[in-house]
mmCIF file of C-alpha atoms in Angstrom:
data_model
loop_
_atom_site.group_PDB
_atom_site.id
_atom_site.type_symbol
_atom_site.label_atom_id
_atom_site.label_comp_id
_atom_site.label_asym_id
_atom_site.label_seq_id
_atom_site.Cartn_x
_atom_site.Cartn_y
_atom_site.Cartn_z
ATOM 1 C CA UNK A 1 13.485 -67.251 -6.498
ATOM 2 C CA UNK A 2 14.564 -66.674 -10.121
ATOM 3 C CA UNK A 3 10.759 -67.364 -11.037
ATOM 4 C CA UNK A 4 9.666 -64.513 -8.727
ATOM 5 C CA UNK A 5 12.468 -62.271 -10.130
ATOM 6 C CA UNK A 6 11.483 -63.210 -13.937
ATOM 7 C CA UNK A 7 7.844 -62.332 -13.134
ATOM 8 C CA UNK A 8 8.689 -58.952 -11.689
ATOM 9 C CA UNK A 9 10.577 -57.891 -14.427
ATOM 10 C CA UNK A 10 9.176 -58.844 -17.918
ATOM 11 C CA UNK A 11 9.225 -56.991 -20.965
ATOM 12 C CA UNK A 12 6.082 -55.122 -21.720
ATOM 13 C CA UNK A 13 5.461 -56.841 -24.936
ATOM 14 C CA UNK A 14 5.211 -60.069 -23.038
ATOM 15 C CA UNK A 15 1.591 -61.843 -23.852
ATOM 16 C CA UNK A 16 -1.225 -61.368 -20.817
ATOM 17 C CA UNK A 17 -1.608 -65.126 -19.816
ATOM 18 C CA UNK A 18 -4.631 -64.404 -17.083
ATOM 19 C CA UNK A 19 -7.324 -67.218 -18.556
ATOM 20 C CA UNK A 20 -5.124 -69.393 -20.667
ATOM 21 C CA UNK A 21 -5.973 -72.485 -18.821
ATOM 22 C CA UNK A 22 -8.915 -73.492 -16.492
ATOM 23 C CA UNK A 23 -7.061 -73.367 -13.024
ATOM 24 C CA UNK A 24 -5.159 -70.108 -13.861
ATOM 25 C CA UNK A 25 -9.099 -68.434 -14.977
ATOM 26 C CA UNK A 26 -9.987 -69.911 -11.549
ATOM 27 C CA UNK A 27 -7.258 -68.018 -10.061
ATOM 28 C CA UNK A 28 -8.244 -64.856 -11.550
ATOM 29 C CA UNK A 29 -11.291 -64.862 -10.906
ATOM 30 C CA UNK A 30 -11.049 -65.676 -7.103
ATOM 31 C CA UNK A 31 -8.217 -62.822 -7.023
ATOM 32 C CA UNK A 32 -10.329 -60.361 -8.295
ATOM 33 C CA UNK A 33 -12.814 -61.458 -6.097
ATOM 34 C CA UNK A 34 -10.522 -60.668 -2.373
ATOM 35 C CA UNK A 35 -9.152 -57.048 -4.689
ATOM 36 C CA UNK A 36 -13.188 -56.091 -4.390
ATOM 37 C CA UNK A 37 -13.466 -57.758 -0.940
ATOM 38 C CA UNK A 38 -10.135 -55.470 -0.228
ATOM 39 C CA UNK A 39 -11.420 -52.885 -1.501
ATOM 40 C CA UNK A 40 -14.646 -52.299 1.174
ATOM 41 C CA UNK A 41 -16.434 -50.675 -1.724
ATOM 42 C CA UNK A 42 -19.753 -52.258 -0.882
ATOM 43 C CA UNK A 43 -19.698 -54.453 2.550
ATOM 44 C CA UNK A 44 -18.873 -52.188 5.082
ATOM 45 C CA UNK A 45 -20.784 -49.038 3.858
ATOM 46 C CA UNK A 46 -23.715 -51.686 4.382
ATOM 47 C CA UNK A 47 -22.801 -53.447 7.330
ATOM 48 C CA UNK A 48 -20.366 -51.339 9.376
ATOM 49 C CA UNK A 49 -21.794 -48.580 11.632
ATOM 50 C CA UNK A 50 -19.651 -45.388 12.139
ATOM 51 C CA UNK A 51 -19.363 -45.727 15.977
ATOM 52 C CA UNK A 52 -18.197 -49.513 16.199
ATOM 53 C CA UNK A 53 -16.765 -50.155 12.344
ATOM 54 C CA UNK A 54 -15.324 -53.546 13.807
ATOM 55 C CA UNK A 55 -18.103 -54.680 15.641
ATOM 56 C CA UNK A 56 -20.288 -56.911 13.241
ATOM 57 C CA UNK A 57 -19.606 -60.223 13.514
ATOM 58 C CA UNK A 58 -20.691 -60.924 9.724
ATOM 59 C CA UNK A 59 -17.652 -58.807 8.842
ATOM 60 C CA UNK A 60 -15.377 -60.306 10.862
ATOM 61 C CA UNK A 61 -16.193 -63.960 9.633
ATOM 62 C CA UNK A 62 -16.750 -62.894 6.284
ATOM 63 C CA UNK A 63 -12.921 -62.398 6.051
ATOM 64 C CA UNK A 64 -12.049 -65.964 7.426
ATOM 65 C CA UNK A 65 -12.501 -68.098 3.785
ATOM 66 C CA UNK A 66 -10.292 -64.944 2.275
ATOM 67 C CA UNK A 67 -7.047 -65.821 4.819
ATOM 68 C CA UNK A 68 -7.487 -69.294 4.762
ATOM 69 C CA UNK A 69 -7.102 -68.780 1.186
ATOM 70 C CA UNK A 70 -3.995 -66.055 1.032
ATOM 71 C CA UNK A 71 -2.714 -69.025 3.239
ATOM 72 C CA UNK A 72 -3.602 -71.548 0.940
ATOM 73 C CA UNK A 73 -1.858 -69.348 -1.935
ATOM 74 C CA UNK A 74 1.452 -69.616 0.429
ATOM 75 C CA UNK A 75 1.619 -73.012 1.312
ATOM 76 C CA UNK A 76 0.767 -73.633 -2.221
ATOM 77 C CA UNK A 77 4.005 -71.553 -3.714
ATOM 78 C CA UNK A 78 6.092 -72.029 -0.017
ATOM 79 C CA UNK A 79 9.560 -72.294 -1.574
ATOM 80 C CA UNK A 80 8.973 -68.704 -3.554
ATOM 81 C CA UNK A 81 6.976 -67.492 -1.023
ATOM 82 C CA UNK A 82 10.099 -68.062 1.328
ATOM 83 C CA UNK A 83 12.337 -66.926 -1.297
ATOM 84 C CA UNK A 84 10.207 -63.446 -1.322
ATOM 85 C CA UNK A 85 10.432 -63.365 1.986
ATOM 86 C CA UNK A 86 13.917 -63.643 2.764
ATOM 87 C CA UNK A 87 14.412 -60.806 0.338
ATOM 88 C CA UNK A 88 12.091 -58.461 2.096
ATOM 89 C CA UNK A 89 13.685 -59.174 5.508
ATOM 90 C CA UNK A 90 12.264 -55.456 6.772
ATOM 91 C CA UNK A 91 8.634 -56.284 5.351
ATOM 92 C CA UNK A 92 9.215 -59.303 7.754
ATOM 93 C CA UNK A 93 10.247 -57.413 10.793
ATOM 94 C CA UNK A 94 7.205 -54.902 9.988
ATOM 95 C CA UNK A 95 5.182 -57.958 10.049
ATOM 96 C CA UNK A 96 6.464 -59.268 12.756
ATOM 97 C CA UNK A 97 6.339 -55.675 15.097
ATOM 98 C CA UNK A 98 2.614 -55.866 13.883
ATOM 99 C CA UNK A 99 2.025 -59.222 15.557
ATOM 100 C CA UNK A 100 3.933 -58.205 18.519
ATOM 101 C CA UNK A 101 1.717 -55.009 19.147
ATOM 102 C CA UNK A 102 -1.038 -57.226 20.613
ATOM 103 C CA UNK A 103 1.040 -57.831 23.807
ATOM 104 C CA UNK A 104 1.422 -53.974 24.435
ATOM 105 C CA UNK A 105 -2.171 -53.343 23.272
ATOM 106 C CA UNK A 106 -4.810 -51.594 25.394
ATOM 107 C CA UNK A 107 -7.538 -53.606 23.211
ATOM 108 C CA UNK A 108 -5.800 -56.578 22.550
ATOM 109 C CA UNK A 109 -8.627 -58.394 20.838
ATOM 110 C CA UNK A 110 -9.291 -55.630 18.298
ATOM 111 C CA UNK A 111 -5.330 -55.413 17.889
ATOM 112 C CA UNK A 112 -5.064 -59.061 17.365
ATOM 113 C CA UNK A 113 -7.966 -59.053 14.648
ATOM 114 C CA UNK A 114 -6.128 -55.888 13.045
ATOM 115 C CA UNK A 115 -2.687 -57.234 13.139
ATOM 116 C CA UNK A 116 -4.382 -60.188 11.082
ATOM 117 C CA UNK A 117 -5.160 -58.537 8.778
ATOM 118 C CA UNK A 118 -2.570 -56.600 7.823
ATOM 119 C CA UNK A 119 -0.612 -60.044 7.641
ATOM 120 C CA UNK A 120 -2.506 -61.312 5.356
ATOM 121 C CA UNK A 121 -3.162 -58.612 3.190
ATOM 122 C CA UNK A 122 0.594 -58.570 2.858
ATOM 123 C CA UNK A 123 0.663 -61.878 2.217
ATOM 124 C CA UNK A 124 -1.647 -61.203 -0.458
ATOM 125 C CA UNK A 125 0.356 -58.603 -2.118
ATOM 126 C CA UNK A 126 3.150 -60.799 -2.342
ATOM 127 C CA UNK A 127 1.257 -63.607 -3.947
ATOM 128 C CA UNK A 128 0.117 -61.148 -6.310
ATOM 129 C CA UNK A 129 3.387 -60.334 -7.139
ATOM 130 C CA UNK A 130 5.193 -63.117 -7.238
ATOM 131 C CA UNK A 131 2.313 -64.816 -9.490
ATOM 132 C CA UNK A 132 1.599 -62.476 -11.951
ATOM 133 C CA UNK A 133 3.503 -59.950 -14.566
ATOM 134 C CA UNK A 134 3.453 -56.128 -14.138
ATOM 135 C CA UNK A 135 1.130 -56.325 -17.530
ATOM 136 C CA UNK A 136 -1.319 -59.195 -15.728
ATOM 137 C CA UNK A 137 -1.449 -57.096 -12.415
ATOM 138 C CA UNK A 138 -2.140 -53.929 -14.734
ATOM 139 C CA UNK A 139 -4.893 -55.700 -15.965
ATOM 140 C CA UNK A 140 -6.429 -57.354 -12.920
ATOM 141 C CA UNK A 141 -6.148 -54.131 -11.158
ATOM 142 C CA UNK A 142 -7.379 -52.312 -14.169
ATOM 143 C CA UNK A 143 -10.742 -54.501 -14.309
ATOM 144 C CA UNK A 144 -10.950 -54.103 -10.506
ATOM 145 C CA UNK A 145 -10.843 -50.790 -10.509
ATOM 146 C CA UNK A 146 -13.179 -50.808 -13.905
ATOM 147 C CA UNK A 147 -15.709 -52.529 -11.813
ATOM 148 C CA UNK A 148 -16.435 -50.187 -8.770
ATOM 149 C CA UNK A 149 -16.336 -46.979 -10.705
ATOM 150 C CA UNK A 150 -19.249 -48.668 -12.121
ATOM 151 C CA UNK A 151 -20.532 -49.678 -8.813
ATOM 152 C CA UNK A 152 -19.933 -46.683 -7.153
ATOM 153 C CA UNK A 153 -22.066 -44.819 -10.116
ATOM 154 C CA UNK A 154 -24.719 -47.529 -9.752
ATOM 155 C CA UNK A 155 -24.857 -46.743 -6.128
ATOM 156 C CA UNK A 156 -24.817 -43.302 -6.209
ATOM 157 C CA UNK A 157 -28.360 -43.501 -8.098
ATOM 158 C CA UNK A 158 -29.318 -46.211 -6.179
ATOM 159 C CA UNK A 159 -28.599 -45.412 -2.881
ATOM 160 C CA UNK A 160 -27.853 -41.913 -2.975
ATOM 161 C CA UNK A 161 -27.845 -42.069 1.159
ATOM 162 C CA UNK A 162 -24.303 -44.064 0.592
ATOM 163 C CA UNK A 163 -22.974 -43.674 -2.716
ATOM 164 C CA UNK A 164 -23.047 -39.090 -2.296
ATOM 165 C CA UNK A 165 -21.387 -38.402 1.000
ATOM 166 C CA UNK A 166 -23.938 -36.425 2.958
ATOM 167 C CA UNK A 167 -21.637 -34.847 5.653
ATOM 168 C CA UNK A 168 -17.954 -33.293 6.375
ATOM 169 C CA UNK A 169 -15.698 -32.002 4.020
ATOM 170 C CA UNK A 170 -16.571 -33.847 0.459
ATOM 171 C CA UNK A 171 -20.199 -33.547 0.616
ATOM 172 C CA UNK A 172 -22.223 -34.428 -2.839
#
């Protein structure tokens, strides 16, 4: 717990520590790999359609490796994880509520998948911040973020069809 609370409030002079060693580069880079996944910058566009956005089953499996690994991340740091947790007790009950909604669903399957999803993308968040700095996150986000305005410019040459928004209220 005090490890969670150091990391969440260093001083801004403190040294970014994101590829000092091999497993912590490893880290990184598989992080910044689920923030684009997270993002939907490039997968869905592609592979969604606008009537069904849930219905390919590529996208659906395509997120399996990514919670196995948020889970992975929480049995790997379970006693700060818990510590986090216990903390956050209404971030718990909203997770919980989520869960819950697929008994009172119409579509229970889709709820189920959804409710998923927002678990672990919680759970994600809270590895995030209970592993890194405010200056690390700045950074990872920072490089994320770096990355698909570059995309998005790459695509809007590209593939003009998805990268420009052709209809509704933002068109070009």
């Amino acid at each position: 717990m005090t490890q969670a609370i150091a990391n969440s409030t260093t001083a801004p002079e403190e040294e970014i520590r994101l590829w000092d060693t091999i497993p912590r580069m490893f880290e990184t880079g598989v992080i910044l790999i689920v923030l684009f996944l997270f993002s939907e910058a490039l997968l869905s566009p592609l592979l969604a359609s606008e009537t069904k956005p849930d219905g390919n089953p590529i996208l659906r499996i395509m997120w399996l490796p990514i919670y196995a690994l948020v889970l992975g991340f929480a049995i790997w740091k379970a006693k700060t994880f818990a510590a986090i947790c216990l903390r956050m007790p209404f971030l718990v009950a909203l997770m919980a509520v989520t869960a819950a909604s697929v008994l009172w669903s119409i579509d229970s399957g889709l709820t189920f998948r959804r409710a998923i999803a927002v678990v672990m993308t919680t759970g994600m968040g809270l590895h995030l911040a209970n592993r890194y700095n405010w200056n690390e996150m700045l950074t990872l986000f920072g490089l994320i973020w770096f990355f698909l305005a570059a995309l998005s410019f790459v695509i809007a040459i590209g593939m003009p069809t998805i990268g420009i928004e052709q209809e509704g209220d933002h068109i070009g």
